[in-house]
Amino acid sequence: MEALKELIKKEGKYLGNGILKVDSVINHQVDAAVMLEAGAEFARRFAPLSPTRILTAEVSGIIPALTTAYAFRVPLVFARKHKPITMKDPTFLEVAPSHTKGGQVSLMVSSEFMKAEDRVLIIDDFLASGQTLAALARLVTNAGATLLGIGTLVEKTFEGGRELLSDLDIPIESLVIIDALQDDGTIVFAE
Amino acid sequence: MEALKELIKKEGKYLGNGILKVDSVINHQVDAAVMLEAGAEFARRFAPLSPTRILTAEVSGIIPALTTAYAFRVPLVFARKHKPITMKDPTFLEVAPSHTKGGQVSLMVSSEFMKAEDRVLIIDDFLASGQTLAALARLVTNAGATLLGIGTLVEKTFEGGRELLSDLDIPIESLVIIDALQDDGTIVFAE
């Protein structure tokens, strides 16, 4: 997606140790119009799959997942990291290692919002190690629902996420693909 | 806003102790189309103020703030509760007592995304005690920016938030106003 790629080209900063700073685009400040466009693009790519629900993990995944849910006119569900006091029903729980914080994060979805008859599309901001996405995929499977595909705004191909997720045997679509982050600060985009 | 009110009427559950469960509408599952409509409604109400930035706090505020930012065609900034490793610049920090978790939560905004020349509209999901909104307002003031107004999806008038925020002397708009939560489970909406 050209608009998102141009934004990352202009605003993204490589901080070293594989960490790409896109705070001004995705993680802290957000260009809402570009995110609506991203949602429409996911809807175009995954249209034949007819999802009934879009699933993501809080926090940064919420925005592209919302705009995708809007484009498909289906509900968004975001997995919670902490159990809110309002979550009373039986809950599906998975854990994933945290890429940026160390330790593990919990991902919880109430059984109210993930049914066996659901056809689920997972949307997130990054495809890096793929660990969070794999945990979301397990949540879908544990709920007995059908996992249709995974879409992410930005894929870092050199962190092995796509390989980790290949066993799922579902389409994985990324709107911007980064092949390398170089020590001189260059972000190498896939063509 | 009638569509949101009808959703809360249909889906909201009063759990006692002042806690309204709207997990299926705002906090866990989200109706994206209603949230786009909410953003357009905030833009209509606050149009004369011409904000340059929409500010909210993660997590649940992000969705109505995104759709408001989209309607105004200005950037969204969401205050982070935990400092991400990508946040390197000087940072404005405020703390607010947590309504639902106890203890305090930190709210951080990088100085990159809150400038003295900014005209800021704060959008959040709930106006209850007003403590989080007051902390966001202090962030804006500390940045030297101009605070224009506050918009929330749902106001619980009996928790005193509007009174707490009255010193700010800015317009406060809520799309759905709840005057009471009764022990028999009735949600009393303002007319």
JSON list of C-alpha atoms in Angstrom, two decimals, chain A residues 103-174:
[
{"chain": "A", "resi": 103, "resn": "GLY", "atom": "CA", "xyz": [8.25, -11.65, 29.72]},
{"chain": "A", "resi": 104, "resn": "GLN", "atom": "CA", "xyz": [4.90, -12.93, 28.56]},
{"chain": "A", "resi": 105, "resn": "VAL", "atom": "CA", "xyz": [1.64, -11.24, 27.71]},
{"chain": "A", "resi": 106, "resn": "SER", "atom": "CA", "xyz": [-1.76, -12.80, 28.19]},
{"chain": "A", "resi": 107, "resn": "LEU", "atom": "CA", "xyz": [-4.41, -12.52, 25.50]},
{"chain": "A", "resi": 108, "resn": "MET", "atom": "CA", "xyz": [-8.01, -13.04, 26.57]},
{"chain": "A", "resi": 109, "resn": "VAL", "atom": "CA", "xyz": [-11.22, -13.23, 24.57]},
{"chain": "A", "resi": 110, "resn": "SER", "atom": "CA", "xyz": [-14.60, -13.77, 26.16]},
{"chain": "A", "resi": 111, "resn": "SER", "atom": "CA", "xyz": [-16.47, -16.78, 24.80]},
{"chain": "A", "resi": 112, "resn": "GLU", "atom": "CA", "xyz": [-19.37, -14.38, 24.14]},
{"chain": "A", "resi": 113, "resn": "PHE", "atom": "CA", "xyz": [-17.44, -12.91, 21.24]},
{"chain": "A", "resi": 114, "resn": "MET", "atom": "CA", "xyz": [-15.79, -15.94, 19.64]},
{"chain": "A", "resi": 115, "resn": "LYS", "atom": "CA", "xyz": [-18.24, -18.67, 18.65]},
{"chain": "A", "resi": 116, "resn": "ALA", "atom": "CA", "xyz": [-17.72, -21.98, 16.88]},
{"chain": "A", "resi": 117, "resn": "GLU", "atom": "CA", "xyz": [-19.64, -20.69, 13.87]},
{"chain": "A", "resi": 118, "resn": "ASP", "atom": "CA", "xyz": [-17.39, -17.63, 13.49]},
{"chain": "A", "resi": 119, "resn": "ARG", "atom": "CA", "xyz": [-15.15, -17.15, 10.46]},
{"chain": "A", "resi": 120, "resn": "VAL", "atom": "CA", "xyz": [-12.28, -15.09, 11.82]},
{"chain": "A", "resi": 121, "resn": "LEU", "atom": "CA", "xyz": [-9.77, -12.80, 10.13]},
{"chain": "A", "resi": 122, "resn": "ILE", "atom": "CA", "xyz": [-6.84, -11.70, 12.32]},
{"chain": "A", "resi": 123, "resn": "ILE", "atom": "CA", "xyz": [-5.46, -8.19, 11.75]},
{"chain": "A", "resi": 124, "resn": "ASP", "atom": "CA", "xyz": [-2.45, -6.71, 13.55]},
{"chain": "A", "resi": 125, "resn": "ASP", "atom": "CA", "xyz": [0.06, -3.91, 13.14]},
{"chain": "A", "resi": 126, "resn": "PHE", "atom": "CA", "xyz": [3.26, -5.97, 12.77]},
{"chain": "A", "resi": 127, "resn": "LEU", "atom": "CA", "xyz": [4.28, -9.38, 11.51]},
{"chain": "A", "resi": 128, "resn": "ALA", "atom": "CA", "xyz": [7.72, -9.82, 13.10]},
{"chain": "A", "resi": 129, "resn": "SER", "atom": "CA", "xyz": [8.41, -12.98, 15.13]},
{"chain": "A", "resi": 130, "resn": "GLY", "atom": "CA", "xyz": [4.78, -13.99, 14.66]},
{"chain": "A", "resi": 131, "resn": "GLN", "atom": "CA", "xyz": [4.38, -15.02, 18.31]},
{"chain": "A", "resi": 132, "resn": "THR", "atom": "CA", "xyz": [1.43, -12.77, 19.08]},
{"chain": "A", "resi": 133, "resn": "LEU", "atom": "CA", "xyz": [-0.29, -13.78, 15.86]},
{"chain": "A", "resi": 134, "resn": "ALA", "atom": "CA", "xyz": [0.29, -17.46, 16.66]},
{"chain": "A", "resi": 135, "resn": "ALA", "atom": "CA", "xyz": [-1.33, -16.94, 20.08]},
{"chain": "A", "resi": 136, "resn": "LEU", "atom": "CA", "xyz": [-4.32, -15.23, 18.46]},
{"chain": "A", "resi": 137, "resn": "ALA", "atom": "CA", "xyz": [-4.58, -18.14, 16.02]},
{"chain": "A", "resi": 138, "resn": "ARG", "atom": "CA", "xyz": [-4.65, -20.58, 18.96]},
{"chain": "A", "resi": 139, "resn": "LEU", "atom": "CA", "xyz": [-7.45, -18.53, 20.55]},
{"chain": "A", "resi": 140, "resn": "VAL", "atom": "CA", "xyz": [-9.51, -18.94, 17.38]},
{"chain": "A", "resi": 141, "resn": "THR", "atom": "CA", "xyz": [-8.82, -22.67, 17.21]},
{"chain": "A", "resi": 142, "resn": "ASN", "atom": "CA", "xyz": [-9.61, -23.16, 20.91]},
{"chain": "A", "resi": 143, "resn": "ALA", "atom": "CA", "xyz": [-12.94, -21.45, 20.37]},
{"chain": "A", "resi": 144, "resn": "GLY", "atom": "CA", "xyz": [-13.70, -23.96, 17.63]},
{"chain": "A", "resi": 145, "resn": "ALA", "atom": "CA", "xyz": [-14.01, -21.11, 15.14]},
{"chain": "A", "resi": 146, "resn": "THR", "atom": "CA", "xyz": [-12.56, -21.05, 11.61]},
{"chain": "A", "resi": 147, "resn": "LEU", "atom": "CA", "xyz": [-9.40, -19.05, 11.03]},
{"chain": "A", "resi": 148, "resn": "LEU", "atom": "CA", "xyz": [-9.46, -17.55, 7.54]},
{"chain": "A", "resi": 149, "resn": "GLY", "atom": "CA", "xyz": [-6.32, -15.47, 7.25]},
{"chain": "A", "resi": 150, "resn": "ILE", "atom": "CA", "xyz": [-3.93, -12.96, 8.79]},
{"chain": "A", "resi": 151, "resn": "GLY", "atom": "CA", "xyz": [-3.33, -9.39, 7.68]},
{"chain": "A", "resi": 152, "resn": "THR", "atom": "CA", "xyz": [-0.68, -7.00, 9.01]},
{"chain": "A", "resi": 153, "resn": "LEU", "atom": "CA", "xyz": [0.29, -3.44, 8.23]},
{"chain": "A", "resi": 154, "resn": "VAL", "atom": "CA", "xyz": [4.04, -4.07, 8.25]},
{"chain": "A", "resi": 155, "resn": "GLU", "atom": "CA", "xyz": [5.99, -7.30, 7.85]},
{"chain": "A", "resi": 156, "resn": "LYS", "atom": "CA", "xyz": [9.65, -7.67, 8.76]},
{"chain": "A", "resi": 157, "resn": "THR", "atom": "CA", "xyz": [10.56, -10.68, 6.65]},
{"chain": "A", "resi": 158, "resn": "PHE", "atom": "CA", "xyz": [13.86, -11.28, 8.45]},
{"chain": "A", "resi": 159, "resn": "GLU", "atom": "CA", "xyz": [12.25, -12.16, 11.81]},
{"chain": "A", "resi": 160, "resn": "GLY", "atom": "CA", "xyz": [10.77, -15.45, 10.70]},
{"chain": "A", "resi": 161, "resn": "GLY", "atom": "CA", "xyz": [7.11, -14.82, 11.51]},
{"chain": "A", "resi": 162, "resn": "ARG", "atom": "CA", "xyz": [5.78, -16.04, 8.18]},
{"chain": "A", "resi": 163, "resn": "GLU", "atom": "CA", "xyz": [7.67, -19.33, 8.59]},
{"chain": "A", "resi": 164, "resn": "LEU", "atom": "CA", "xyz": [6.34, -19.76, 12.15]},
{"chain": "A", "resi": 165, "resn": "LEU", "atom": "CA", "xyz": [2.79, -19.28, 10.89]},
{"chain": "A", "resi": 166, "resn": "SER", "atom": "CA", "xyz": [3.14, -21.43, 7.76]},
{"chain": "A", "resi": 167, "resn": "ASP", "atom": "CA", "xyz": [1.68, -24.50, 9.51]},
{"chain": "A", "resi": 168, "resn": "LEU", "atom": "CA", "xyz": [-1.64, -22.68, 9.74]},
{"chain": "A", "resi": 169, "resn": "ASP", "atom": "CA", "xyz": [-1.92, -22.98, 5.96]},
{"chain": "A", "resi": 170, "resn": "ILE", "atom": "CA", "xyz": [-3.89, -19.74, 5.56]},
{"chain": "A", "resi": 171, "resn": "PRO", "atom": "CA", "xyz": [-3.26, -16.62, 3.47]},
{"chain": "A", "resi": 172, "resn": "ILE", "atom": "CA", "xyz": [-1.06, -13.99, 5.12]},
{"chain": "A", "resi": 173, "resn": "GLU", "atom": "CA", "xyz": [-1.13, -10.49, 3.65]},
{"chain": "A", "resi": 174, "resn": "SER", "atom": "CA", "xyz": [1.09, -7.56, 4.64]}
]
